[in-house]
Structure formats: C-alpha cells, structure tokens
Amino acid sequence: MKRAVSVEQIMRNVVYALLPICGWSIYQFGISALALILVTTLSCILTEAFFNWMSDRPNSLGDYSVAITGLLLALTLPPGFPLWMAAVAGFIGVGLGKSLFGGLGYNVMNPALIGRAFVQAAFPVAITTCTPSFAPGRFLEFIPSSLALPFMSPVDTSDWVREHTIDSFSGATPLALQKFEHITVDTMDLLTGSVAGSVGETSALLIFVCGLYLAARKMMNLRIPAGIFTTTIVLTLPLYLMNPEVYPSPQFMLFSGGLMLGAMFMATDMVASPLTPRGLWLYGAVIGFLTVIIRLYGGLTEGVMYAILVANALSPLIGSITQPRVYGETRDGRGKGAES
Amino acid sequence: MKRLQMGFLNFLTKRKTFPHGIHPLEHKELTAQLKIRRLPFAHRMIIPLSQHRGAPSLPIVKVGQEVVRGEPIAEAGGFVSVPMHSPVTGVVRAVNELVATPEGPKARAIIIETYAGSRQEVLFEGYRDIDTMSPQELVQAVQDAGMVGLGGAAFPSHVKLLPPEGKKIDTLVVNGCECEPYLTCDHRIMLEQTEKLIRGIRMVMKATGAQRAIIGVEDNKLDAVTQIREKLPADSGISCEAVETKYPQGAEKMLITSLLGKEVPSGGIPADIGVAVYNVGTLAQLGELIPKGRGLIERVVTLSGPGVEKPGNYLVPIGTPLRFLLEQVGAKCDAGEVILGGPMMGMAVASLDVAITKGVSGVVVYKPQEEDLKPRTVFPCIKCGECLSACPVRLNPAMLGQLAGVREYELMETDYHLNDCFECGCCSYVCPSNIPLTQYFRIAKAINREAKIIG
C-alpha cells in the first residue's frame, strides 16, 4: 500500500505556489522581471542538465526541484539585475550548491541562496541597485541595466529612474531607508508590495498566502516560519519599545525585505532543513535570531539570506541534538533493551 | 471523504488513540458484512512444523498412519512451542517433508491426505469444566490446544499467561482493532462469536490473575462495540472501548498506549507494565476449544482484494494449500500479487504451494494492473520528515534509511533504535521518494542478527 503523494507532486506544488508571486512581480516590474525569471530558471535547468550529462546521472529535470531553484533565485534579485549576472547566479547556485553535492536530496544549503550569495559578493553594486515599481511603460521596455552585455558592467540607472518617476525615488529599499535614514515605510505598503525591492519579495501578504497553500497541502512545515516569526518578534519588540526612533517595529521586520519569502519558501527547503519536529523550531529560531542580529547590528541591510545559509549548515547538528524520544524509552535515555 | 468524516467524529467524541500513525484506505466494505462461511476440505493438507514463534513441533505420527480430525500429530518442541493437530480425517503421507513457506526457506511439514468419504467430525475431544480448573491446568490446556496468537504474530498463547519471574499481570488488553486494510475476520468474530470471546477473556483473566480486561475496538466497527457491550456480564471487570481508526492501532504497544496511556519499555514486553495483550480471534478460539478439550485445527481467514471474485470470511482448516483456497474463491492464477496477512505488514508469497498456517489472518489478492504494484521511481531522501511524523514508535526513519544506504547497520542499532522498529510500514507508506524504508530495516536487522551469531 502506498500514499499517492510523490516527490514530483510536492515539488510541482511548490512551483504552483511560487507562480502567483512571479505573476505579481511581473505586473509590478514589467518585462525586466519576466526576463529575469526566465533567465534564472533556464540557467538552472541547463546547469542541472549539463551536470547530469557530465556525471552520467539520469535526467532529473522531471522532479521540478531545479525549476523551484530557478524561480526562487529570480525572486531574490533586484528587477533591473543584469540578465547575464542572473545566469551566472543560476549556474553557481545549481552547479556549486546542488549538482556537485549529488543533486536533489544531497545539497547542504539552499541552491538558490548559494547563487544569490555568490552574486552578492561578485556584483555588490548591481545587486543593491533597486528600481521603482510600477514604472510607466514597464511592459514595453527593459530597465536599461537588465540588458548589460555579458561581463560588462550595467549602465547607471539613475537617469532612467529620474525619467520614469514623478516622485523623487531614492533607489533604496524599505530596509535601507529604515537603517540609514530612519524612515519607516508604512506596513500596509509592505504587505501589498507597492515598494521597491527584489523581484519577488515585495508583497509579504501574497507570499504568506502562497506559503499557506503549501502548508495546507502538507507540503511545507509551518514550524519553520513560525519559529522564525516568533523569534523575530520576541527579539525586536523589546528593542522597539525601548527606542522606537532607532529600532524598527516587529511588524516592519516581518514584512520587509526577504524575511517573508525566506521564511516561507527558502528556509522551508526540505533538503537543507532538519528532520525532527523540535529541530525545526530550533532551526527557525536560529534564522530569526541571525536575521535580527545582521539587520540591526551588521553592515548589511538584509540578513535573511546569510541567516538561512548559516542555519542550513547547522541543520545536521540541530537534527542530531533534537532526536525524538523513542517510544518506551526511559528518562535516562536508555530502554530496557539497550542493556542487552 | 470518509476519512474526513471519521476524523471529524473523533474530534467530537475524543476517541482514545496514540500519537502518529497513518490512515490508509481501508477497503473493509468488501467483506465486513459477510458472515463466516466454511469451505470444502482440500485433498492434501500441508502442516508445517514451525507455524509459530519458538521451537518447531516434533512429529508423533508415522507415514501411512491414519489420523482423525483433531488428533495430535506433533508435540510441543519445548516451552515456547505448541503441538499440532490434524485438520482432517485422513492418512499421513509424509513426515518431515520440505515445503515452501512464505518467508522463503523451505521448512519441514507433515502431509496428510484427506479421506474423501469422511464426515470430518471432530472426534478427538474431552469436555472439561473450566470453572474448576486451576490457573496451572489452564496454562497447560492452552498449550495442549496448540494455541498461538491468531492476530498474525503466532506467538504461543500459553507463554503470555505466565509472566516472567517477579512480574504480575493486572490488566488484560483485548485487541479487536484489526487495523490492517481489507481484513475483517476479527470484526466478524466479535459479531458472531461474542459469547465465546467473553468466555475466552474470563479464562485468560483467571489464568493470569488479571483484575480487569479492556477490549479495544477501532471506531469503524461500532456495531461490534455495541454488541459486545450488550453481552458483557455486569461486574465482570471487562469493558469495551472504541479507539480511533488509525494504522497501526492494532499493534500491541500502540493499543496499550491508546487504552492505558502507558508505554511498554523499549526492548521490553507488555508484562513489564503488568499487561497481557490477546487478539479477539485468539480468545474466541480459546473460549471455543478449551472447554471441549479440542486442538486448534481451523481459523477464520479474510479472503479479499481486487483479485478475488468471491471475497469473504472463511473458516479454513489449518494446512489448506493457498492454491486450493484461491481456486475456491475465484482468484485467477494471473494474480499480480498474493499477500498473506494484511497489505501493510503481510508477506507477498512467491509460491501458491504454501499452506494457511495458524498466524494467517487474511489473504489479499491484487490484480496485475493494480496501481500499488506498478514500479515507482525511487528518489533520494528529500528530508521532508513525513516518516518521522508517521512512525508510531517515534523513530527517525529518514536517518535510519540513510545509514542503511551506507551500510552503517551497527550505528542504526546503537544510536538510532533500529530494534524498536516493528516494521509496521508507515514510513514506506508515506515516503514521497518511494524509498523502501521498512525493507531496509528488515535487512539491517537480519544482518545485525547474523553479525551477533558470528561473534
């Protein structure tokens, strides 16, 4: 006898859950976002196919896991990110982060985040250049930086931004505004996503709902996001109450930047997260803790990516210290049978 | 949909249950309403000498000897062993014949040819008054009857009546869960043999000194609960409880936890916490056989599954060849798979020449085109954790599976409690990567056992 749910079905449903987020980002940022999503997904798929061919492994594209990596990677990049850099991110993410470890099931860290971490280090300017959302004509023309030639620096987008926006656009994400200028963006804007930011991390509400779909289908474990949110709130609330001028409010922390996408779709990558129920809480708590520390005290505006990568690395350890208590095991950790 | 409704009811009525487990499709509707019927006798009976846990029985008949239905043909080979009785009136054709078994290796058996003209009456019996028998006499009578656990484990029943030195049985747990899909023989026994069941319970309570008995029945058999409750005598110390329908509710340790809220120590037996567990089928047979002084020669078997034309519950003489049985119920030889026991824990047979033994509670036949039989791609473990939330003994099957993949069998036992696994199959059932975890664990245990024997 066998339950019907299979790996392909789980992975396909994750793709389904990501599609509305992609749709919203395309609506928000236009063809640049669409091109970015296509390029990263294609780059990831080709990389996996290439490594499968190199290592004589059977075709693994049918399990949809590499498509998830591609979509997720695009969602973490800024909309005007040069497409060739996005392709590099996809190659590094799947190649270094997944295929070299042995493919699906063997990756230590989330491949999409590996890709992003690489381009963050390699192209620090491009990855922090944000362009305004809902630019007029976004469905007809690319953001100029998108089309940079391979191995060429993208053109400066500030002129383009000035042309296209009525209001003065600072080019800063809500997190950067808060961190460096202490301007807090309205929570409502964060929820609906009418803010600047990476392609797919703007609408916290949409991401949350899509995540809930997966959880409802029992294809995602809600313990991880719950652990992340709880820790974030618990850590930031006292600081905020002490000094609201400097420290952001907990709701701002939750809904800004990549936290929602990270918590719902990145940290919940089954392969790189612990197995045990208690381990999942602990893993979430580690991510929440590191995110808050990096965001509030680090030099970066955004900490979710590194927080998840570090927690990924810790997850085998977390797993081994949170083994479940086996049925009939006595309190000193040994059952009757262990004596013999 | 059915499952949703059941879950909803459970929430309202707060059925007793255990954590984790799974809800496979039950398919019990095929046979649940069908009364127990008798089948013709097969021409040739195969009685393996090792149908139970423990030492094999020792034959006491010779080739060519005539035997009467119910006559002892083999004696117990030790304390943890039981005698065998002839299921038919006929003539012994072979002793120590090597025959096929569901487990694989061939085993010794007595072959009896049935007399076609015989009326097949049980003549070999001696009436006894169980009320005047002492506990010791009862234990001996249970062994003499050749009784083993009929739920599937086939552990000699009398052994459980005598708890180890220093242990005392205070509670008798009666297992009427029948959590395996397709099987309904225990359900029918509870409905049709209620008096015998209660007689058996009282006998075991007397023999063990247990003060109370609790009958645990899954709540998909509420008609059985009602019927048993109606017939229970007042002040007998016996009660009947409905528990949640969930696999593996009928596992001894799970049912104890559901009913009593206690856990059997890891590596221990129920007697360690003062409990003895008996299957309803076993107790009903005890209630039938002991007063008459008869031996166990037949049992109720559920014959079901998509490959059976006339599914039902049949009273089958022990030793009936499986092939004969399948012919009787219209199962075709092109069956895709034949499973002895239930589909979750039962064993698929490689040969139809095996016999129905004392521990076979059901035969499930699948057609070749059955979805469950199609080969599935095995993916690497994606560490989804489904197996951890399914495992009723709260093991870490994913970790165990990975260790089995790299042949760390000893580590599986020392650090990850391999020996607490009772192979219920929940982990394999839920695994989205189709990893045959339970099979891995069986192999690992076998290798560890061998390693210990070698030294």
Short mmCIF file of C-alpha atoms in Angstrom, two decimals, chain A residues 11-310:
data_model
loop_
_atom_site.label_atom_id
_atom_site.label_comp_id
_atom_site.label_asym_id
_atom_site.label_seq_id
_atom_site.Cartn_x
_atom_site.Cartn_y
_atom_site.Cartn_z
CA MET A 11 7.93 19.98 -5.99
CA ARG A 12 5.30 20.79 -8.61
CA ASN A 13 3.09 22.26 -5.93
CA VAL A 14 5.92 24.46 -4.71
CA VAL A 15 6.22 25.73 -8.28
CA TYR A 16 2.46 26.38 -8.34
CA ALA A 17 2.76 28.28 -5.07
CA LEU A 18 5.55 30.43 -6.50
CA LEU A 19 3.72 31.30 -9.72
CA PRO A 20 1.37 33.93 -8.23
CA ILE A 21 4.37 35.64 -6.66
CA CYS A 22 6.12 35.64 -10.04
CA GLY A 23 2.94 36.97 -11.64
CA TRP A 24 2.74 39.84 -9.20
CA SER A 25 6.38 40.71 -9.70
CA ILE A 26 5.95 40.76 -13.46
CA TYR A 27 2.94 43.03 -13.04
CA GLN A 28 4.99 45.25 -10.78
CA PHE A 29 8.28 45.38 -12.64
CA GLY A 30 7.30 44.52 -16.20
CA ILE A 31 9.26 42.61 -18.79
CA SER A 32 12.53 43.01 -16.91
CA ALA A 33 11.16 40.79 -14.15
CA LEU A 34 9.76 38.34 -16.69
CA ALA A 35 13.10 38.13 -18.45
CA LEU A 36 14.90 37.71 -15.14
CA ILE A 37 12.64 34.82 -14.09
CA LEU A 38 13.04 33.13 -17.45
CA VAL A 39 16.81 33.56 -17.50
CA THR A 40 17.44 32.20 -14.00
CA THR A 41 15.07 29.26 -14.48
CA LEU A 42 16.61 28.41 -17.83
CA SER A 43 20.11 28.80 -16.46
CA CYS A 44 19.33 26.50 -13.53
CA ILE A 45 17.70 23.87 -15.73
CA LEU A 46 20.56 23.90 -18.23
CA THR A 47 23.13 23.69 -15.46
CA GLU A 48 21.44 20.67 -13.93
CA ALA A 49 21.11 19.02 -17.33
CA PHE A 50 24.78 19.73 -18.01
CA PHE A 51 25.96 18.25 -14.73
CA ASN A 52 23.70 15.24 -15.13
CA TRP A 53 25.24 14.65 -18.51
CA MET A 54 28.77 15.16 -17.17
CA SER A 55 28.29 12.74 -14.30
CA ASP A 56 26.18 10.16 -16.13
CA ARG A 57 23.25 10.68 -13.82
CA PRO A 58 19.73 10.08 -15.09
CA ASN A 59 17.72 13.08 -16.16
CA SER A 60 16.39 14.74 -13.03
CA LEU A 61 14.59 17.71 -14.57
CA GLY A 62 11.26 15.94 -14.21
CA ASP A 63 11.28 16.28 -10.44
CA TYR A 64 10.73 20.05 -10.72
CA SER A 65 13.18 20.82 -7.94
CA VAL A 66 15.51 22.72 -10.22
CA ALA A 67 12.63 24.84 -11.50
CA ILE A 68 11.96 25.88 -7.91
CA THR A 69 15.57 26.94 -7.53
CA GLY A 70 15.34 29.00 -10.72
CA LEU A 71 12.13 30.75 -9.70
CA LEU A 72 13.30 31.41 -6.16
CA LEU A 73 16.60 32.79 -7.36
CA ALA A 74 14.87 35.28 -9.66
CA LEU A 75 12.60 36.38 -6.83
CA THR A 76 15.58 37.35 -4.67
CA LEU A 77 17.26 39.54 -7.29
CA PRO A 78 16.52 43.21 -7.94
CA PRO A 79 14.36 43.74 -11.03
CA GLY A 80 16.97 45.59 -13.02
CA PHE A 81 19.65 42.97 -12.33
CA PRO A 82 21.71 42.34 -15.47
CA LEU A 83 20.48 39.16 -17.09
CA TRP A 84 23.94 37.74 -17.67
CA MET A 85 24.70 38.06 -13.97
CA ALA A 86 21.43 36.27 -13.22
CA ALA A 87 22.52 33.44 -15.48
CA VAL A 88 25.80 33.24 -13.59
CA ALA A 89 23.89 33.12 -10.31
CA GLY A 90 21.81 30.22 -11.60
CA PHE A 91 24.87 28.33 -12.78
CA ILE A 92 26.71 28.79 -9.50
CA GLY A 93 23.62 28.03 -7.41
CA VAL A 94 22.74 24.76 -9.09
CA GLY A 95 26.27 23.78 -10.02
CA LEU A 96 28.09 24.51 -6.77
CA GLY A 97 25.11 24.39 -4.48
CA LYS A 98 23.39 21.25 -5.69
CA SER A 99 24.82 19.18 -8.53
CA LEU A 100 28.31 18.86 -7.11
CA PHE A 101 26.83 17.57 -3.87
CA GLY A 102 24.96 14.85 -5.74
CA GLY A 103 21.76 16.51 -6.86
CA LEU A 104 18.34 16.51 -5.27
CA GLY A 105 18.38 15.43 -1.67
CA TYR A 106 22.08 15.89 -1.10
CA ASN A 107 22.53 19.65 -1.13
CA VAL A 108 23.66 21.05 2.18
CA MET A 109 22.32 24.55 1.58
CA ASN A 110 19.56 26.09 -0.45
CA PRO A 111 20.94 26.29 -4.02
CA ALA A 112 19.06 29.49 -4.86
CA LEU A 113 20.65 31.24 -1.91
CA ILE A 114 24.10 29.95 -2.83
CA GLY A 115 23.61 31.55 -6.24
CA ARG A 116 22.46 34.76 -4.71
CA ALA A 117 25.25 34.83 -2.13
CA PHE A 118 27.75 34.46 -4.96
CA VAL A 119 26.42 37.36 -6.99
CA GLN A 120 26.06 39.44 -3.86
CA ALA A 121 29.79 39.08 -3.33
CA ALA A 122 30.70 39.33 -7.00
CA PHE A 123 28.43 42.17 -8.09
CA PRO A 124 27.73 44.20 -4.94
CA VAL A 125 26.61 47.30 -6.84
CA ALA A 126 24.25 45.61 -9.25
CA ILE A 127 22.54 43.64 -6.54
CA THR A 128 21.83 46.67 -4.40
CA THR A 129 20.55 48.85 -7.23
CA CYS A 130 16.81 49.00 -6.95
CA THR A 131 14.46 50.47 -9.47
CA PRO A 132 10.98 51.80 -8.79
CA SER A 133 7.96 49.57 -9.16
CA PHE A 134 5.04 50.36 -11.46
CA ALA A 135 7.26 52.35 -13.80
CA PRO A 136 5.25 53.55 -16.81
CA GLY A 137 5.94 51.54 -19.92
CA ARG A 138 7.36 48.67 -17.89
CA PHE A 139 5.69 46.13 -20.15
CA LEU A 140 7.27 47.61 -23.26
CA GLU A 141 10.85 48.42 -22.36
CA PHE A 142 13.52 46.82 -20.22
CA ILE A 143 15.14 48.52 -17.32
CA PRO A 144 18.41 49.57 -19.03
CA SER A 145 20.66 47.71 -16.61
CA SER A 146 18.96 44.40 -17.40
CA LEU A 147 20.40 44.25 -20.87
CA ALA A 148 24.06 44.73 -19.98
CA LEU A 149 26.30 42.65 -22.20
CA PRO A 150 27.95 39.63 -20.64
CA PHE A 151 30.96 40.52 -18.49
CA MET A 152 30.12 44.21 -18.84
CA SER A 153 29.05 46.49 -16.04
CA PRO A 154 25.46 47.60 -16.30
CA VAL A 155 24.70 51.17 -17.21
CA ASP A 156 23.78 53.52 -14.44
CA THR A 157 20.04 53.50 -13.97
CA SER A 158 19.69 56.78 -12.15
CA ASP A 159 18.90 58.74 -15.30
CA TRP A 160 16.35 56.19 -16.31
CA VAL A 161 14.82 56.30 -12.87
CA ARG A 162 14.60 60.07 -12.97
CA GLU A 163 12.84 59.94 -16.32
CA HIS A 164 10.29 57.46 -15.16
CA THR A 165 9.23 58.60 -11.75
CA ILE A 166 7.18 61.55 -10.76
CA ASP A 167 8.25 61.48 -7.13
CA SER A 168 11.83 61.52 -6.13
CA PHE A 169 12.92 57.91 -5.90
CA SER A 170 15.82 57.26 -3.63
CA GLY A 171 16.51 53.81 -5.02
CA ALA A 172 16.58 52.44 -1.55
CA THR A 173 14.61 49.51 -0.25
CA PRO A 174 12.44 49.93 2.83
CA LEU A 175 15.13 48.22 4.89
CA ALA A 176 17.81 50.59 3.68
CA LEU A 177 15.55 53.58 4.30
CA GLN A 178 14.92 52.39 7.83
CA LYS A 179 18.51 51.52 8.56
CA PHE A 180 20.29 54.52 7.19
CA GLU A 181 17.68 57.26 7.21
CA HIS A 182 15.25 56.04 9.86
CA ILE A 183 12.33 56.42 7.54
CA THR A 184 9.85 53.65 8.18
CA VAL A 185 7.71 52.55 5.29
CA ASP A 186 4.05 52.03 6.03
CA THR A 187 3.27 48.40 6.93
CA MET A 188 0.34 48.38 4.53
CA ASP A 189 2.66 49.10 1.60
CA LEU A 190 4.93 46.27 2.70
CA LEU A 191 2.01 43.88 2.83
CA THR A 192 0.67 44.72 -0.59
CA GLY A 193 4.07 45.08 -2.14
CA SER A 194 3.96 48.58 -3.59
CA VAL A 195 7.54 49.20 -2.51
CA ALA A 196 10.96 48.87 -4.01
CA GLY A 197 12.92 45.70 -3.52
CA SER A 198 13.88 42.45 -5.10
CA VAL A 199 11.63 40.99 -7.75
CA GLY A 200 9.58 38.73 -5.55
CA GLU A 201 9.96 39.90 -2.02
CA THR A 202 7.79 42.96 -2.10
CA SER A 203 4.33 41.67 -1.25
CA ALA A 204 4.59 39.96 2.09
CA LEU A 205 0.89 39.16 2.15
CA LEU A 206 0.92 37.37 -1.21
CA ILE A 207 3.97 35.33 -0.22
CA PHE A 208 2.33 34.41 3.07
CA VAL A 209 -0.85 33.25 1.38
CA CYS A 210 1.07 31.20 -1.19
CA GLY A 211 3.05 29.63 1.63
CA LEU A 212 -0.14 28.78 3.46
CA TYR A 213 -1.36 26.94 0.37
CA LEU A 214 1.66 24.67 0.60
CA ALA A 215 1.22 24.19 4.31
CA ALA A 216 -2.45 23.33 3.81
CA ARG A 217 -1.43 20.65 1.33
CA LYS A 218 1.02 19.38 3.94
CA MET A 219 3.94 20.03 1.64
CA MET A 220 5.60 22.58 3.84
CA ASN A 221 6.22 22.54 7.54
CA LEU A 222 4.80 25.61 9.24
CA ARG A 223 7.04 25.08 12.26
CA ILE A 224 9.93 26.76 10.43
CA PRO A 225 8.21 30.08 9.53
CA ALA A 226 6.50 30.04 12.92
CA GLY A 227 9.89 29.69 14.62
CA ILE A 228 11.35 32.48 12.51
CA PHE A 229 8.45 34.89 13.08
CA THR A 230 8.26 34.20 16.79
CA THR A 231 11.96 34.76 17.34
CA THR A 232 11.95 37.91 15.24
CA ILE A 233 9.05 39.38 17.18
CA VAL A 234 10.43 38.36 20.55
CA LEU A 235 13.82 39.89 19.79
CA THR A 236 12.69 43.13 18.18
CA LEU A 237 9.71 44.02 20.34
CA PRO A 238 11.72 44.98 23.48
CA LEU A 239 14.18 46.99 21.39
CA TYR A 240 11.37 48.78 19.61
CA LEU A 241 9.60 49.57 22.87
CA MET A 242 12.82 50.94 24.34
CA ASN A 243 13.69 53.16 21.41
CA PRO A 244 11.21 53.35 18.54
CA GLU A 245 13.27 56.09 16.91
CA VAL A 246 16.19 53.82 16.11
CA TYR A 247 14.84 50.32 16.09
CA PRO A 248 12.22 49.08 13.65
CA SER A 249 8.91 47.72 14.81
CA PRO A 250 8.35 43.95 14.80
CA GLN A 251 5.74 44.19 12.05
CA PHE A 252 8.19 46.14 9.92
CA MET A 253 10.80 43.45 10.48
CA LEU A 254 8.37 40.72 9.50
CA PHE A 255 7.02 42.27 6.35
CA SER A 256 10.08 43.99 4.94
CA GLY A 257 12.82 42.67 2.72
CA GLY A 258 13.25 38.98 2.15
CA LEU A 259 12.06 37.72 5.50
CA MET A 260 8.67 36.53 4.33
CA LEU A 261 9.98 34.88 1.17
CA GLY A 262 12.91 33.47 3.11
CA ALA A 263 10.74 32.12 5.90
CA MET A 264 8.04 30.64 3.71
CA PHE A 265 10.00 29.33 0.74
CA MET A 266 13.75 29.36 1.38
CA ALA A 267 14.14 28.16 4.94
CA THR A 268 11.47 25.52 4.33
CA ASP A 269 13.58 23.82 1.66
CA MET A 270 13.12 20.31 2.99
CA VAL A 271 16.52 19.03 1.99
CA ALA A 272 18.51 21.64 3.84
CA SER A 273 16.36 21.84 6.97
CA PRO A 274 16.41 19.45 9.93
CA LEU A 275 14.11 16.44 10.13
CA THR A 276 13.00 16.43 13.72
CA PRO A 277 9.96 18.43 14.88
CA ARG A 278 11.84 20.11 17.71
CA GLY A 279 14.77 20.67 15.37
CA LEU A 280 12.52 22.62 13.02
CA TRP A 281 11.59 25.07 15.76
CA LEU A 282 15.20 25.49 16.74
CA TYR A 283 16.22 25.95 13.11
CA GLY A 284 13.57 28.65 12.69
CA ALA A 285 14.73 30.33 15.87
CA VAL A 286 18.33 30.37 14.64
CA ILE A 287 17.26 32.02 11.39
CA GLY A 288 15.14 34.60 13.20
CA PHE A 289 17.93 35.38 15.62
CA LEU A 290 20.60 35.75 12.95
CA THR A 291 18.33 37.86 10.74
CA VAL A 292 17.65 40.31 13.53
CA ILE A 293 21.31 40.49 14.52
CA ILE A 294 22.51 41.07 10.97
CA ARG A 295 19.79 43.58 10.15
CA LEU A 296 20.17 45.62 13.31
CA TYR A 297 23.85 45.37 14.05
CA GLY A 298 25.50 44.26 10.82
CA GLY A 299 26.70 46.34 7.92
CA LEU A 300 24.18 44.85 5.52
CA THR A 301 20.63 45.99 5.24
CA GLU A 302 19.38 42.48 4.62
CA GLY A 303 20.29 39.44 6.70
CA VAL A 304 17.83 36.73 5.79
CA MET A 305 20.00 35.13 3.13
CA TYR A 306 23.04 34.65 5.33
CA ALA A 307 20.88 33.66 8.28
CA ILE A 308 19.33 30.85 6.27
CA LEU A 309 22.65 29.73 4.83
CA VAL A 310 24.20 29.53 8.29
#
